[in-house]
Every structure is written in structure tokens, then in C-alpha cells.
Amino acid sequence: GQQVMQIPQYQHVQEGEDFTTYCNSSTTLSNIQWYKQRPGGHPVFLIQLVKSGEVKKQKRLTFQFGEAKKNSSLHITATQTTDVGTYFCAGQTGGSYIPTFGRGTSLIVHP
Amino acid sequence: SQTIHQWPATLVQPVGSPLSLECTVEGTSNPNLYWYRQAAGRGLQLLFYSVGIGQISSEVPQNLSASRPQDRQFILSSKKLLLSDSGFYLCAWSVRGREKLFFGSGTQLSVL
């Protein structure tokens, strides 16, 4: 079945440093979504990418969808303590409305 | 606006006891409904999903079951809990035909 791999599992950064998490799928995706889960909270939808090579920005967050629609990345510029949490990617293949989640990357920001 | 309610927030149950977690969605009709489990520090494991009343699909064989007695109500149950059932249970919904998931606040279940 479809697998979505996400790396790294954990990332420690000093406040102000950049952060990137990567997501790779074994199959071509129709779209990919990103969610953020704060410690003790529930996942919250951030964004969805649909087009090959698509790049979207939300303030300090930059999301990319690969040309082959098999990989994606989330990059945070100049991290802040409010960025702490686990970031999940979730991919879907054509014909399935059920997203397959990656294992998530937990971001720890040290002040 | 749409809201999702999930309760209880925390639950401590002895091994072998039954379980019932409830989730309701307001402000929408015919949603797709999901139950996920998240072990400590791990990813999201899809347990069940439903596209309509009485329609349940199971992703992982286990001693859990799900039911959808009403359009916007989704229940997760077990007759006898195991230690391995401990985890963070999340209910979610999506608009039919759309992929974006909206999660409830979750239930932290500890089986002792």
C-alpha cells in the first residue's frame, strides 16, 4: 500500500535558526497536506498542495510539492518558540479520499 | 460554522473493561468521519472511517469497533480493553469529496 515517509523524526534548533522537514511517497500523489500539532493538542490543517512543483508561503513557512508529485517539504525561516510542535504531512492518491500520514517531525526550539 | 466535539478528554480504564468514546460534528451534513490513534511520540494511525450512517471501514484488525448511528455521530468502542489500547484517540471529519481533515481535541486513554 501507499507509504509516506517523513524525516527527520526530531529536530532541535536554536531560536532564529531555520528548519526543514521532508516527506516522500512511494507512489505519485494527487495532493499533499500539512498539519501542525502543538504539544498536548490536536493536528490542525496548515495547507494543501495540488500542482506539480507548487510552492506556497505562509509568513515564515514555505511549502513545496515536487515536480514528480512524490515528495514535499516544509521550511520554516528563523524559527520562534511558537513554532514548537509536530508537523505532519499527509498524502493522497487519486481515487482515495483518505490521506496517509507521515510519522511527523517534532520541532523543538531552544530560546 | 462547523465544530467537532469529542469526549471525554482523558480516561483511565482497567484492563478488560469496556470503552465508549463519542464524537459529534455540528454545522455540516454527510461528513466523512474518522477515528485515529496516536501512540506517545508517534504518528497517526487510521483505525476506522465512515462515509455514511452504518457504513464503517476498518483499517487495522484489533479489539476495537466503531459505529455511526447518526449522520454526525461516530462512536469508538471496545468490549475488553488491552494495555496496548492506551494512546491518544482523535476523531476527525472532512467534507465529502474534500481532503482537508478537521480534528477533535482528542481523548487520552490510559489502560492500567
Tab-separated table of C-alpha atoms in Angstrom:
chain	number	residue	atom	x	y	z
A	1	GLY	CA	0.000	0.000	0.000
A	2	GLN	CA	0.874	3.637	-0.129
A	3	GLN	CA	3.590	4.747	2.255
A	4	VAL	CA	4.556	8.240	3.266
A	5	MET	CA	7.947	8.638	4.875
A	6	GLN	CA	8.822	11.770	6.811
A	7	ILE	CA	12.217	12.847	8.104
A	8	PRO	CA	13.688	13.748	10.463
A	9	GLN	CA	11.710	12.349	13.388
A	10	TYR	CA	13.031	15.042	15.730
A	11	GLN	CA	14.813	18.339	15.174
A	12	HIS	CA	16.330	20.584	17.813
A	13	VAL	CA	17.132	24.140	16.766
A	14	GLN	CA	18.141	27.350	18.427
A	15	GLU	CA	15.595	30.114	18.143
A	16	GLY	CA	16.276	32.014	14.952
A	17	GLU	CA	17.658	29.032	13.036
A	18	ASP	CA	15.870	27.565	10.041
A	19	PHE	CA	14.062	24.219	9.990
A	20	THR	CA	13.056	21.829	7.222
A	21	THR	CA	11.069	18.612	7.242
A	22	TYR	CA	10.823	16.302	4.241
A	23	CYS	CA	8.097	13.985	3.082
A	24	ASN	CA	8.461	11.210	0.491
A	25	SER	CA	5.831	8.947	-1.003
A	26	SER	CA	6.249	5.549	-2.624
A	27	THR	CA	3.566	6.476	-5.152
A	28	THR	CA	2.534	9.570	-7.068
A	29	LEU	CA	0.231	11.761	-5.022
A	30	SER	CA	-2.802	13.709	-6.156
A	31	ASN	CA	-2.237	16.208	-3.376
A	32	ILE	CA	-0.385	16.643	-0.118
A	33	GLN	CA	-1.454	18.329	3.079
A	34	TRP	CA	0.488	19.633	6.039
A	35	TYR	CA	-0.739	19.719	9.624
A	36	LYS	CA	0.717	21.091	12.854
A	37	GLN	CA	0.117	19.549	16.271
A	38	ARG	CA	1.119	21.593	19.302
A	39	PRO	CA	2.204	19.643	22.397
A	40	GLY	CA	-0.907	18.260	24.074
A	41	GLY	CA	-3.099	19.414	21.208
A	42	HIS	CA	-4.649	18.028	18.069
A	43	PRO	CA	-3.469	18.309	14.457
A	44	VAL	CA	-4.511	21.485	12.711
A	45	PHE	CA	-4.571	21.847	8.943
A	46	LEU	CA	-1.962	24.233	7.542
A	47	ILE	CA	-2.085	23.915	3.765
A	48	GLN	CA	-2.755	21.713	0.766
A	49	LEU	CA	-0.604	21.463	-2.362
A	50	VAL	CA	-2.028	20.063	-5.567
A	51	LYS	CA	0.068	21.087	-8.551
A	52	SER	CA	3.412	19.664	-9.621
A	53	GLY	CA	6.237	21.966	-8.486
A	54	GLU	CA	3.859	24.108	-6.456
A	55	VAL	CA	5.308	26.453	-3.843
A	56	LYS	CA	3.191	28.208	-1.247
A	57	LYS	CA	4.167	30.544	1.558
A	58	GLN	CA	2.542	31.383	4.865
A	59	LYS	CA	4.627	34.092	6.530
A	60	ARG	CA	7.838	32.285	7.588
A	61	LEU	CA	6.628	28.878	6.331
A	62	THR	CA	7.365	27.701	2.784
A	63	PHE	CA	5.741	24.566	1.398
A	64	GLN	CA	6.898	22.791	-1.753
A	65	PHE	CA	5.474	19.953	-3.818
A	66	GLY	CA	7.934	18.073	-6.002
A	67	GLU	CA	7.798	18.003	-9.779
A	68	ALA	CA	7.041	14.286	-9.746
A	69	LYS	CA	4.423	14.772	-7.001
A	70	LYS	CA	6.151	12.199	-4.830
A	71	ASN	CA	7.837	14.481	-2.327
A	72	SER	CA	7.201	17.624	-0.375
A	73	SER	CA	8.933	19.833	2.130
A	74	LEU	CA	8.102	22.384	4.781
A	75	HIS	CA	10.690	25.037	5.548
A	76	ILE	CA	10.471	27.464	8.451
A	77	THR	CA	12.697	30.511	8.369
A	78	ALA	CA	14.007	31.983	11.621
A	79	THR	CA	12.166	29.676	13.999
A	80	GLN	CA	10.378	31.019	17.039
A	81	THR	CA	9.284	29.255	20.226
A	82	THR	CA	5.722	29.379	18.927
A	83	ASP	CA	6.771	27.025	16.113
A	84	VAL	CA	7.249	24.182	18.594
A	85	GLY	CA	5.162	21.130	17.739
A	86	THR	CA	4.934	18.144	15.452
A	87	TYR	CA	4.498	18.708	11.743
A	88	PHE	CA	2.759	16.026	9.724
A	89	CYS	CA	2.470	15.591	6.012
A	90	ALA	CA	-0.463	13.620	4.610
A	91	GLY	CA	-0.670	12.444	1.038
A	92	GLN	CA	-3.500	11.149	-1.080
A	93	THR	CA	-3.515	9.165	-4.285
A	94	GLY	CA	-6.095	9.613	-6.988
A	95	GLY	CA	-9.385	7.956	-6.228
A	96	SER	CA	-8.857	7.830	-2.476
A	97	TYR	CA	-10.175	10.490	-0.156
A	98	ILE	CA	-8.254	9.063	2.786
A	99	PRO	CA	-4.914	10.717	3.471
A	100	THR	CA	-1.899	8.657	4.509
A	101	PHE	CA	0.016	10.428	7.231
A	102	GLY	CA	3.754	10.538	7.694
A	103	ARG	CA	5.090	9.842	11.184
A	104	GLY	CA	5.680	13.525	11.765
A	105	THR	CA	8.667	15.677	12.644
A	106	SER	CA	8.805	17.069	16.155
A	107	LEU	CA	10.380	20.510	16.250
A	108	ILE	CA	11.979	21.660	19.493
A	109	VAL	CA	13.073	25.301	19.598
A	110	HIS	CA	15.554	26.332	22.260
A	111	PRO	CA	15.355	30.001	23.312
B	1	SER	CA	-19.679	27.243	11.385
B	2	GLN	CA	-18.701	23.627	11.776
B	3	THR	CA	-17.492	22.220	15.080
B	4	ILE	CA	-16.438	18.809	16.282
B	5	HIS	CA	-16.881	17.619	19.829
B	6	GLN	CA	-15.036	14.688	21.319
B	7	TRP	CA	-15.261	13.380	24.852
B	8	PRO	CA	-14.024	12.577	27.375
B	9	ALA	CA	-10.708	14.437	27.252
B	10	THR	CA	-8.964	11.914	29.482
B	11	LEU	CA	-9.863	8.413	30.558
B	12	VAL	CA	-8.208	5.860	32.808
B	13	GLN	CA	-9.580	2.359	32.479
B	14	PRO	CA	-8.534	-1.038	33.875
B	15	VAL	CA	-7.557	-3.844	31.548
B	16	GLY	CA	-10.579	-5.849	30.493
B	17	SER	CA	-13.071	-3.028	30.954
B	18	PRO	CA	-15.287	-1.728	28.135
B	19	LEU	CA	-14.750	1.513	26.227
B	20	SER	CA	-17.000	4.026	24.562
B	21	LEU	CA	-15.684	7.248	23.033
B	22	GLU	CA	-18.078	9.586	21.311
B	23	CYS	CA	-17.613	12.197	18.642
B	24	THR	CA	-20.194	14.537	17.164
B	25	VAL	CA	-19.981	17.082	14.383
B	26	GLU	CA	-22.160	20.164	14.104
B	27	GLY	CA	-22.836	22.539	11.263
B	28	THR	CA	-22.428	20.126	8.363
B	29	SER	CA	-24.214	17.203	6.761
B	30	ASN	CA	-22.972	13.893	5.329
B	31	PRO	CA	-19.431	14.273	6.588
B	32	ASN	CA	-16.769	11.610	6.238
B	33	LEU	CA	-15.779	10.578	9.756
B	34	TYR	CA	-12.541	9.087	11.003
B	35	TRP	CA	-11.001	7.601	14.148
B	36	TYR	CA	-7.226	7.844	14.531
B	37	ARG	CA	-4.925	6.641	17.284
B	38	GLN	CA	-1.631	8.234	18.187
B	39	ALA	CA	0.811	6.397	20.430
B	40	ALA	CA	3.140	8.571	22.516
B	41	GLY	CA	5.593	10.344	20.227
B	42	ARG	CA	4.310	8.512	17.173
B	43	GLY	CA	2.339	9.245	14.064
B	44	LEU	CA	-1.351	8.975	13.299
B	45	GLN	CA	-2.781	5.514	12.735
B	46	LEU	CA	-6.135	5.365	10.960
B	47	LEU	CA	-8.452	2.960	12.775
B	48	PHE	CA	-11.859	3.419	11.144
B	49	TYR	CA	-13.572	5.649	8.623
B	50	SER	CA	-17.171	6.112	7.613
B	51	VAL	CA	-18.850	7.647	4.580
B	52	GLY	CA	-22.391	7.317	5.879
B	53	ILE	CA	-24.724	6.028	8.567
B	54	GLY	CA	-23.981	2.396	9.331
B	55	GLN	CA	-21.049	2.329	6.879
B	56	ILE	CA	-17.810	1.549	8.673
B	57	SER	CA	-14.473	0.552	7.193
B	58	SER	CA	-11.716	-0.831	9.378
B	59	GLU	CA	-8.083	-0.247	8.600
B	60	VAL	CA	-6.441	-2.246	11.355
B	61	PRO	CA	-7.737	-5.522	12.839
B	62	GLN	CA	-7.971	-5.195	16.610
B	63	ASN	CA	-10.359	-5.437	19.517
B	64	LEU	CA	-11.877	-2.055	18.750
B	65	SER	CA	-15.052	-1.367	16.807
B	66	ALA	CA	-16.798	1.720	15.512
B	67	SER	CA	-20.383	2.654	14.840
B	68	ARG	CA	-22.183	5.542	13.200
B	69	PRO	CA	-25.756	5.517	14.469
B	70	GLN	CA	-26.493	9.020	13.198
B	71	ASP	CA	-25.124	11.132	10.374
B	72	ARG	CA	-22.939	13.275	12.585
B	73	GLN	CA	-22.148	10.840	15.395
B	74	PHE	CA	-19.211	8.450	15.466
B	75	ILE	CA	-18.539	6.070	18.348
B	76	LEU	CA	-15.437	4.039	19.123
B	77	SER	CA	-15.953	1.011	21.347
B	78	SER	CA	-14.277	-1.970	22.886
B	79	LYS	CA	-15.697	-4.834	24.898
B	80	LYS	CA	-12.426	-5.550	26.702
B	81	LEU	CA	-9.522	-3.125	26.743
B	82	LEU	CA	-5.925	-4.246	26.430
B	83	LEU	CA	-2.824	-2.471	27.721
B	84	SER	CA	-1.836	-1.847	24.114
B	85	ASP	CA	-5.023	0.178	23.580
B	86	SER	CA	-3.516	3.082	25.516
B	87	GLY	CA	-2.977	6.158	23.400
B	88	PHE	CA	-4.366	9.421	22.160
B	89	TYR	CA	-7.571	8.903	20.179
B	90	LEU	CA	-8.588	11.507	17.669
B	91	CYS	CA	-11.845	11.863	15.828
B	92	ALA	CA	-11.845	13.806	12.571
B	93	TRP	CA	-14.239	14.817	9.826
B	94	SER	CA	-13.998	16.028	6.271
B	95	VAL	CA	-16.381	17.374	3.691
B	96	ARG	CA	-17.294	14.598	1.287
B	97	GLY	CA	-15.084	14.943	-1.772
B	98	ARG	CA	-12.614	17.198	0.012
B	99	GLU	CA	-9.415	16.026	1.623
B	100	LYS	CA	-8.901	18.528	4.444
B	101	LEU	CA	-9.386	16.954	7.861
B	102	PHE	CA	-10.724	18.706	10.942
B	103	PHE	CA	-9.706	17.025	14.163
B	104	GLY	CA	-11.398	16.918	17.531
B	105	SER	CA	-9.465	17.739	20.678
B	106	GLY	CA	-8.728	14.080	21.368
B	107	THR	CA	-9.090	11.595	24.233
B	108	GLN	CA	-6.050	10.485	26.186
B	109	LEU	CA	-6.757	6.873	27.135
B	110	SER	CA	-4.648	5.083	29.721
B	111	VAL	CA	-5.293	1.386	30.242
B	112	LEU	CA	-3.814	0.136	33.509
